PDB file of C-alpha atoms and ligand atoms in Angstrom:
ATOM      1  CA  MET A   2       7.560 -12.770 -15.535  1.00  0.00           C
ATOM      2  CA  ILE A   3       9.347  -9.466 -15.257  1.00  0.00           C
ATOM      3  CA  SER A   4       8.519  -9.109 -11.596  1.00  0.00           C
ATOM      4  CA  THR A   5       9.805 -12.628 -10.836  1.00  0.00           C
ATOM      5  CA  GLN A   6      13.086 -11.737 -12.503  1.00  0.00           C
ATOM      6  CA  GLN A   7      13.237  -8.486 -10.594  1.00  0.00           C
ATOM      7  CA  LEU A   8      12.524 -10.200  -7.288  1.00  0.00           C
ATOM      8  CA  LYS A   9      15.370 -12.662  -7.961  1.00  0.00           C
ATOM      9  CA  LEU A  10      17.646  -9.748  -8.826  1.00  0.00           C
ATOM     10  CA  LEU A  11      16.579  -7.919  -5.700  1.00  0.00           C
ATOM     11  CA  LYS A  12      17.276 -10.992  -3.564  1.00  0.00           C
ATOM     12  CA  ASN A  13      20.778 -11.164  -5.050  1.00  0.00           C
ATOM     13  CA  LEU A  14      21.292  -7.458  -4.387  1.00  0.00           C
ATOM     14  CA  TYR A  15      20.328  -7.950  -0.746  1.00  0.00           C
ATOM     15  CA  ILE A  16      22.853 -10.784  -0.542  1.00  0.00           C
ATOM     16  CA  TYR A  17      25.549  -8.546  -2.053  1.00  0.00           C
ATOM     17  CA  ARG A  18      24.664  -5.816   0.393  1.00  0.00           C
ATOM     18  CA  SER A  19      24.988  -8.232   3.318  1.00  0.00           C
ATOM     19  CA  PHE A  20      28.565  -8.779   2.076  1.00  0.00           C
ATOM     20  CA  GLY A  21      29.177  -5.033   2.358  1.00  0.00           C
ATOM     21  CA  TYR A  22      28.669  -3.970  -1.289  1.00  0.00           C
ATOM     22  CA  LYS A  23      27.243  -0.491  -1.794  1.00  0.00           C
ATOM     23  CA  TYR A  24      25.461   1.179  -4.721  1.00  0.00           C
ATOM     24  CA  TYR A  25      27.868   1.927  -7.542  1.00  0.00           C
ATOM     25  CA  ASN A  26      27.850   5.629  -8.353  1.00  0.00           C
ATOM     26  CA  ASP A  27      27.808   5.100 -12.110  1.00  0.00           C
ATOM     27  CA  ILE A  28      24.389   3.508 -11.765  1.00  0.00           C
ATOM     28  CA  ILE A  29      23.171   6.616 -10.022  1.00  0.00           C
ATOM     29  CA  ASN A  30      24.859   9.041 -12.409  1.00  0.00           C
ATOM     30  CA  ASN A  31      24.325   7.256 -15.702  1.00  0.00           C
ATOM     31  CA  ARG A  32      20.664   7.277 -16.650  1.00  0.00           C
ATOM     32  CA  SER A  33      21.159   4.800 -19.465  1.00  0.00           C
ATOM     33  CA  LEU A  34      21.992   2.177 -16.884  1.00  0.00           C
ATOM     34  CA  SER A  35      18.821   2.746 -14.924  1.00  0.00           C
ATOM     35  CA  ASN A  36      15.646   0.683 -15.326  1.00  0.00           C
ATOM     36  CA  SER A  37      14.626   1.063 -18.948  1.00  0.00           C
ATOM     37  CA  THR A  38      11.024   1.970 -19.694  1.00  0.00           C
ATOM     38  CA  ASN A  39      11.122  -0.761 -22.363  1.00  0.00           C
ATOM     39  CA  ASP A  40      11.260  -3.388 -19.636  1.00  0.00           C
ATOM     40  CA  LEU A  41       8.154  -2.056 -17.932  1.00  0.00           C
ATOM     41  CA  PRO A  42       4.538  -3.137 -18.506  1.00  0.00           C
ATOM     42  CA  SER A  43       2.842  -1.064 -21.175  1.00  0.00           C
ATOM     43  CA  THR A  44      -0.681  -0.917 -19.778  1.00  0.00           C
ATOM     44  CA  PHE A  45      -1.597   1.345 -16.917  1.00  0.00           C
ATOM     45  CA  ASP A  46      -3.095  -1.410 -14.749  1.00  0.00           C
ATOM     46  CA  GLU A  47      -0.082  -3.688 -15.128  1.00  0.00           C
ATOM     47  CA  LEU A  48       2.291  -0.812 -14.519  1.00  0.00           C
ATOM     48  CA  GLN A  49       0.402   0.131 -11.374  1.00  0.00           C
ATOM     49  CA  THR A  50       0.578  -3.433 -10.021  1.00  0.00           C
ATOM     50  CA  PHE A  51       4.271  -3.517 -10.862  1.00  0.00           C
ATOM     51  CA  VAL A  52       4.966  -0.242  -9.071  1.00  0.00           C
ATOM     52  CA  HIS A  53       2.951  -1.320  -6.038  1.00  0.00           C
ATOM     53  CA  ASN A  54       5.379  -4.229  -5.639  1.00  0.00           C
ATOM     54  CA  CYS A  55       8.513  -2.122  -6.057  1.00  0.00           C
ATOM     55  CA  HIS A  56      11.337  -2.396  -3.526  1.00  0.00           C
ATOM     56  CA  LEU A  57      14.066  -0.828  -5.641  1.00  0.00           C
ATOM     57  CA  CYS A  58      15.011   1.866  -3.130  1.00  0.00           C
ATOM     58  CA  SER A  59      14.939   2.261   0.611  1.00  0.00           C
ATOM     59  CA  LEU A  60      11.728   4.341   0.590  1.00  0.00           C
ATOM     60  CA  ALA A  61       9.881   1.037   0.195  1.00  0.00           C
ATOM     61  CA  LYS A  62      10.822   0.215   3.787  1.00  0.00           C
ATOM     62  CA  THR A  63       9.143   3.222   5.350  1.00  0.00           C
ATOM     63  CA  ARG A  64       6.163   3.825   3.060  1.00  0.00           C
ATOM     64  CA  LYS A  65       2.612   3.013   4.113  1.00  0.00           C
ATOM     65  CA  ASN A  66       1.286   3.174   0.569  1.00  0.00           C
ATOM     66  CA  VAL A  67       2.733   3.530  -2.888  1.00  0.00           C
ATOM     67  CA  VAL A  68       1.334   6.682  -4.499  1.00  0.00           C
ATOM     68  CA  PHE A  69       1.185   5.717  -8.152  1.00  0.00           C
ATOM     69  CA  GLY A  70      -0.687   8.790  -9.416  1.00  0.00           C
ATOM     70  CA  GLU A  71      -4.271   9.446 -10.396  1.00  0.00           C
ATOM     71  CA  GLY A  72      -6.464  11.054 -13.007  1.00  0.00           C
ATOM     72  CA  ASP A  73      -7.358  10.573 -16.635  1.00  0.00           C
ATOM     73  CA  ALA A  74      -4.995   8.145 -18.348  1.00  0.00           C
ATOM     74  CA  LYS A  75      -5.653  10.111 -21.567  1.00  0.00           C
ATOM     75  CA  ALA A  76      -5.247  13.560 -20.040  1.00  0.00           C
ATOM     76  CA  LYS A  77      -3.895  16.415 -22.134  1.00  0.00           C
ATOM     77  CA  LEU A  78      -2.401  17.947 -19.039  1.00  0.00           C
ATOM     78  CA  MET A  79      -0.178  16.292 -16.470  1.00  0.00           C
ATOM     79  CA  PHE A  80       1.117  17.722 -13.174  1.00  0.00           C
ATOM     80  CA  ILE A  81       4.271  16.326 -11.633  1.00  0.00           C
ATOM     81  CA  GLY A  82       5.201  16.949  -8.016  1.00  0.00           C
ATOM     82  CA  GLU A  83       8.158  15.911  -5.920  1.00  0.00           C
ATOM     83  CA  GLY A  84       6.936  13.029  -3.806  1.00  0.00           C
ATOM     84  CA  PRO A  85       4.148  11.990  -1.452  1.00  0.00           C
ATOM     85  CA  GLY A  86       3.799  13.675   1.941  1.00  0.00           C
ATOM     86  CA  MET A  87       2.110  12.300   5.041  1.00  0.00           C
ATOM     87  CA  SER A  88      -1.498  12.566   3.805  1.00  0.00           C
ATOM     88  CA  GLU A  89      -0.566  11.024   0.460  1.00  0.00           C
ATOM     89  CA  ASP A  90       1.332   8.184   2.155  1.00  0.00           C
ATOM     90  CA  GLU A  91      -1.711   7.491   4.360  1.00  0.00           C
ATOM     91  CA  SER A  92      -4.207   7.571   1.499  1.00  0.00           C
ATOM     92  CA  GLY A  93      -2.171   6.278  -1.457  1.00  0.00           C
ATOM     93  CA  ARG A  94      -3.299   9.320  -3.495  1.00  0.00           C
ATOM     94  CA  PRO A  95      -1.221  12.253  -4.799  1.00  0.00           C
ATOM     95  CA  PHE A  96      -1.727  15.836  -3.636  1.00  0.00           C
ATOM     96  CA  VAL A  97      -4.482  15.343  -1.073  1.00  0.00           C
ATOM     97  CA  GLY A  98      -3.001  17.383   1.805  1.00  0.00           C
ATOM     98  CA  ARG A  99      -2.956  21.192   2.099  1.00  0.00           C
ATOM     99  CA  ALA A 100      -0.743  21.594  -0.971  1.00  0.00           C
ATOM    100  CA  GLY A 101      -3.080  19.250  -2.822  1.00  0.00           C
ATOM    101  CA  GLU A 102      -6.118  21.330  -1.883  1.00  0.00           C
ATOM    102  CA  LEU A 103      -4.401  24.369  -3.338  1.00  0.00           C
ATOM    103  CA  LEU A 104      -3.415  22.456  -6.477  1.00  0.00           C
ATOM    104  CA  THR A 105      -7.030  21.329  -6.887  1.00  0.00           C
ATOM    105  CA  LYS A 106      -8.206  24.956  -6.587  1.00  0.00           C
ATOM    106  CA  ILE A 107      -5.667  26.026  -9.207  1.00  0.00           C
ATOM    107  CA  ILE A 108      -6.835  23.284 -11.583  1.00  0.00           C
ATOM    108  CA  GLU A 109     -10.520  23.923 -11.057  1.00  0.00           C
ATOM    109  CA  ASN A 110     -10.661  27.703 -10.546  1.00  0.00           C
ATOM    110  CA  VAL A 111      -7.908  28.921 -12.870  1.00  0.00           C
ATOM    111  CA  LEU A 112      -7.798  26.250 -15.558  1.00  0.00           C
ATOM    112  CA  PHE A 113     -11.531  25.461 -15.274  1.00  0.00           C
ATOM    113  CA  ILE A 114     -10.799  21.759 -15.544  1.00  0.00           C
ATOM    114  CA  ASN A 115     -12.059  19.043 -13.227  1.00  0.00           C
ATOM    115  CA  ARG A 116      -9.207  17.511 -11.215  1.00  0.00           C
ATOM    116  CA  HIS A 117     -10.271  14.070 -12.509  1.00  0.00           C
ATOM    117  CA  ASP A 118      -9.581  15.198 -16.079  1.00  0.00           C
ATOM    118  CA  VAL A 119      -5.852  15.870 -15.581  1.00  0.00           C
ATOM    119  CA  TYR A 120      -3.231  13.384 -14.448  1.00  0.00           C
ATOM    120  CA  ILE A 121      -1.259  13.975 -11.253  1.00  0.00           C
ATOM    121  CA  ALA A 122       1.921  12.096 -10.351  1.00  0.00           C
ATOM    122  CA  ASN A 123       5.218  12.567  -8.551  1.00  0.00           C
ATOM    123  CA  ILE A 124       8.911  12.007  -9.192  1.00  0.00           C
ATOM    124  CA  VAL A 125       9.062   9.401  -6.415  1.00  0.00           C
ATOM    125  CA  LYS A 126       6.091   7.187  -5.597  1.00  0.00           C
ATOM    126  CA  CYS A 127       6.901   6.585  -1.941  1.00  0.00           C
ATOM    127  CA  ARG A 128       7.147   9.147   0.849  1.00  0.00           C
ATOM    128  CA  PRO A 129      10.637  10.275   1.797  1.00  0.00           C
ATOM    129  CA  PRO A 130      10.901  10.200   5.623  1.00  0.00           C
ATOM    130  CA  ASN A 131      10.079  13.584   7.212  1.00  0.00           C
ATOM    131  CA  ASN A 132       9.222  14.901   3.752  1.00  0.00           C
ATOM    132  CA  ARG A 133      12.860  15.396   2.866  1.00  0.00           C
ATOM    133  CA  VAL A 134      13.789  15.973  -0.766  1.00  0.00           C
ATOM    134  CA  PRO A 135      14.181  12.626  -2.598  1.00  0.00           C
ATOM    135  CA  THR A 136      17.804  11.671  -3.143  1.00  0.00           C
ATOM    136  CA  GLN A 137      19.208  11.300  -6.630  1.00  0.00           C
ATOM    137  CA  GLU A 138      19.382   7.564  -6.117  1.00  0.00           C
ATOM    138  CA  GLU A 139      15.687   7.393  -5.152  1.00  0.00           C
ATOM    139  CA  ALA A 140      14.679   9.605  -8.083  1.00  0.00           C
ATOM    140  CA  THR A 141      16.800   7.595 -10.521  1.00  0.00           C
ATOM    141  CA  SER A 142      15.272   4.276  -9.525  1.00  0.00           C
ATOM    142  CA  CYS A 143      11.710   5.645  -9.627  1.00  0.00           C
ATOM    143  CA  LEU A 144      11.910   7.832 -12.732  1.00  0.00           C
ATOM    144  CA  PRO A 145      11.339   5.052 -15.316  1.00  0.00           C
ATOM    145  CA  PHE A 146       7.875   4.531 -13.807  1.00  0.00           C
ATOM    146  CA  LEU A 147       7.009   8.164 -14.356  1.00  0.00           C
ATOM    147  CA  GLN A 148       8.529   8.125 -17.828  1.00  0.00           C
ATOM    148  CA  LYS A 149       6.364   5.126 -18.667  1.00  0.00           C
ATOM    149  CA  GLN A 150       3.278   6.905 -17.337  1.00  0.00           C
ATOM    150  CA  ILE A 151       4.107   9.868 -19.560  1.00  0.00           C
ATOM    151  CA  GLN A 152       4.585   7.558 -22.567  1.00  0.00           C
ATOM    152  CA  ILE A 153       1.198   5.938 -21.957  1.00  0.00           C
ATOM    153  CA  ILE A 154      -0.709   9.164 -21.262  1.00  0.00           C
ATOM    154  CA  LYS A 155       1.001  11.248 -23.973  1.00  0.00           C
ATOM    155  CA  PRO A 156      -0.077  14.565 -22.459  1.00  0.00           C
ATOM    156  CA  LYS A 157       0.165  17.698 -24.531  1.00  0.00           C
ATOM    157  CA  ILE A 158       1.519  19.676 -21.603  1.00  0.00           C
ATOM    158  CA  ILE A 159       3.465  18.671 -18.517  1.00  0.00           C
ATOM    159  CA  VAL A 160       3.584  21.090 -15.599  1.00  0.00           C
ATOM    160  CA  THR A 161       6.325  20.399 -13.088  1.00  0.00           C
ATOM    161  CA  LEU A 162       5.679  21.710  -9.591  1.00  0.00           C
ATOM    162  CA  GLY A 163       8.754  23.100  -7.850  1.00  0.00           C
ATOM    163  CA  ALA A 164      12.474  22.823  -8.468  1.00  0.00           C
ATOM    164  CA  THR A 165      12.880  19.173  -7.524  1.00  0.00           C
ATOM    165  CA  ALA A 166      10.317  17.865 -10.007  1.00  0.00           C
ATOM    166  CA  TYR A 167      11.816  19.916 -12.837  1.00  0.00           C
ATOM    167  CA  ARG A 168      15.407  18.998 -11.993  1.00  0.00           C
ATOM    168  CA  TYR A 169      14.881  15.265 -11.743  1.00  0.00           C
ATOM    169  CA  LEU A 170      12.546  15.005 -14.723  1.00  0.00           C
ATOM    170  CA  THR A 171      14.895  16.894 -17.039  1.00  0.00           C
ATOM    171  CA  ASN A 172      18.176  15.896 -15.365  1.00  0.00           C
ATOM    172  CA  GLU A 173      19.069  19.593 -15.135  1.00  0.00           C
ATOM    173  CA  LEU A 174      20.093  19.177 -11.562  1.00  0.00           C
ATOM    174  CA  GLU A 175      21.238  22.763 -11.017  1.00  0.00           C
ATOM    175  CA  ALA A 176      18.226  24.506 -12.612  1.00  0.00           C
ATOM    176  CA  SER A 177      16.826  27.488 -10.736  1.00  0.00           C
ATOM    177  CA  ILE A 178      13.027  27.430 -10.533  1.00  0.00           C
ATOM    178  CA  THR A 179      12.824  31.216 -10.179  1.00  0.00           C
ATOM    179  CA  LYS A 180      14.696  31.597 -13.477  1.00  0.00           C
ATOM    180  CA  ILE A 181      12.869  28.975 -15.545  1.00  0.00           C
ATOM    181  CA  ARG A 182       9.292  29.089 -14.189  1.00  0.00           C
ATOM    182  CA  GLY A 183       6.732  30.000 -16.788  1.00  0.00           C
ATOM    183  CA  GLU A 184       8.963  29.089 -19.736  1.00  0.00           C
ATOM    184  CA  VAL A 185       7.506  26.777 -22.362  1.00  0.00           C
ATOM    185  CA  ILE A 186      10.173  24.139 -22.883  1.00  0.00           C
ATOM    186  CA  ASP A 187      10.309  21.506 -25.623  1.00  0.00           C
ATOM    187  CA  PHE A 188      10.613  18.205 -23.778  1.00  0.00           C
ATOM    188  CA  GLY A 189      10.627  15.405 -26.339  1.00  0.00           C
ATOM    189  CA  LEU A 190       7.086  15.052 -27.663  1.00  0.00           C
ATOM    190  CA  TYR A 191       5.699  17.296 -24.954  1.00  0.00           C
ATOM    191  CA  LYS A 192       5.634  20.924 -23.859  1.00  0.00           C
ATOM    192  CA  LEU A 193       6.954  21.350 -20.348  1.00  0.00           C
ATOM    193  CA  ILE A 194       6.050  24.336 -18.199  1.00  0.00           C
ATOM    194  CA  PRO A 195       7.737  24.557 -14.811  1.00  0.00           C
ATOM    195  CA  THR A 196       6.002  26.479 -12.063  1.00  0.00           C
ATOM    196  CA  PHE A 197       6.232  26.901  -8.302  1.00  0.00           C
ATOM    197  CA  HIS A 198       5.144  24.098  -5.979  1.00  0.00           C
ATOM    198  CA  PRO A 199       1.828  24.673  -4.150  1.00  0.00           C
ATOM    199  CA  SER A 200       3.640  24.116  -0.803  1.00  0.00           C
ATOM    200  CA  TYR A 201       5.846  27.079  -1.680  1.00  0.00           C
ATOM    201  CA  LEU A 202       2.712  29.135  -2.373  1.00  0.00           C
ATOM    202  CA  LEU A 203       1.326  28.209   1.050  1.00  0.00           C
ATOM    203  CA  ARG A 204       4.488  29.667   2.600  1.00  0.00           C
ATOM    204  CA  ASN A 205       4.740  32.570   0.138  1.00  0.00           C
ATOM    205  CA  PRO A 206       1.246  33.607  -0.940  1.00  0.00           C
ATOM    206  CA  SER A 207       2.649  36.607  -2.825  1.00  0.00           C
ATOM    207  CA  ALA A 208       4.077  34.165  -5.397  1.00  0.00           C
ATOM    208  CA  LYS A 209       0.560  33.013  -6.383  1.00  0.00           C
ATOM    209  CA  LYS A 210       0.430  35.665  -9.095  1.00  0.00           C
ATOM    210  CA  TYR A 211       3.286  33.944 -10.937  1.00  0.00           C
ATOM    211  CA  VAL A 212       1.558  30.566 -10.878  1.00  0.00           C
ATOM    212  CA  TYR A 213      -1.634  32.265 -12.006  1.00  0.00           C
ATOM    213  CA  ALA A 214       0.235  33.714 -15.000  1.00  0.00           C
ATOM    214  CA  ASP A 215       1.771  30.307 -15.764  1.00  0.00           C
ATOM    215  CA  MET A 216      -1.645  28.651 -15.639  1.00  0.00           C
ATOM    216  CA  LEU A 217      -3.082  31.222 -18.042  1.00  0.00           C
ATOM    217  CA  LYS A 218      -0.336  30.187 -20.430  1.00  0.00           C
ATOM    218  CA  VAL A 219      -1.252  26.519 -19.948  1.00  0.00           C
ATOM    219  CA  ARG A 220      -4.923  27.318 -20.500  1.00  0.00           C
ATOM    220  CA  ALA A 221      -4.177  29.091 -23.758  1.00  0.00           C
ATOM    221  CA  MET A 222      -2.118  26.155 -25.022  1.00  0.00           C
ATOM    222  CA  LEU A 223      -4.586  23.352 -24.214  1.00  0.00           C
TER     223      LEU A 223
HETATM  224  N1  LIG B 301       3.809  17.367  -2.516  1.00  0.00           N
HETATM  225  C1  LIG B 301       4.193  16.705  -3.632  1.00  0.00           C
HETATM  226  O1  LIG B 301       5.179  17.061  -4.267  1.00  0.00           O
HETATM  227  N2  LIG B 301       3.455  15.661  -4.012  1.00  0.00           N
HETATM  228  C2  LIG B 301       2.360  15.248  -3.363  1.00  0.00           C
HETATM  229  O2  LIG B 301       1.738  14.278  -3.799  1.00  0.00           O
HETATM  230  C3  LIG B 301       1.979  15.964  -2.214  1.00  0.00           C
HETATM  231  C4  LIG B 301       2.710  17.020  -1.814  1.00  0.00           C
END
């Protein structure tokens, strides 16, 4: 039912766009006007089907696969990245490329948790072309899906990976990851710990010690 309504709405939006209408900035800037999580399916399977049919932003045109997220739907710990890269777009799974291999090592060798026992998702569920940073408009239209995933999973701890994930999740768009990484932040019902993105660690291996320290904090809190 919801998806039929959304498809009708989308059709109308395409018609408006053919007349020359553009996105209205208030929709991008005012979160309360974005897709509400209340309108979204409340079971994981239904939500996944819903997201797989999403065409709310232009990333839908270039994606090969929607990367919904994966892991334990009852996980205590959730990792949130920025958006799928090439390997993730090809496979439909989050964090499976080089950065993903490093994330898996961090989860398994520092936290001593199996990757299947955490939940891994991204701010945007479709790959931005050339791995560019997702725009605010893309993040705003995709964020309700992630918020709904968080509501369903109810993790104890959320770890955001890199500046982009932290900024879009919290709407602190100017936050500096070097200043806030490792802090334990109250984020609604959850504890949020921002840390560096594994891709950053691949380029700057000397920063691994900071992520190691952050993960020790996570481990102690689980
Ligand atoms: N980088 C991300 O932020 N997310 C992925 O899924 C892969 C790489």
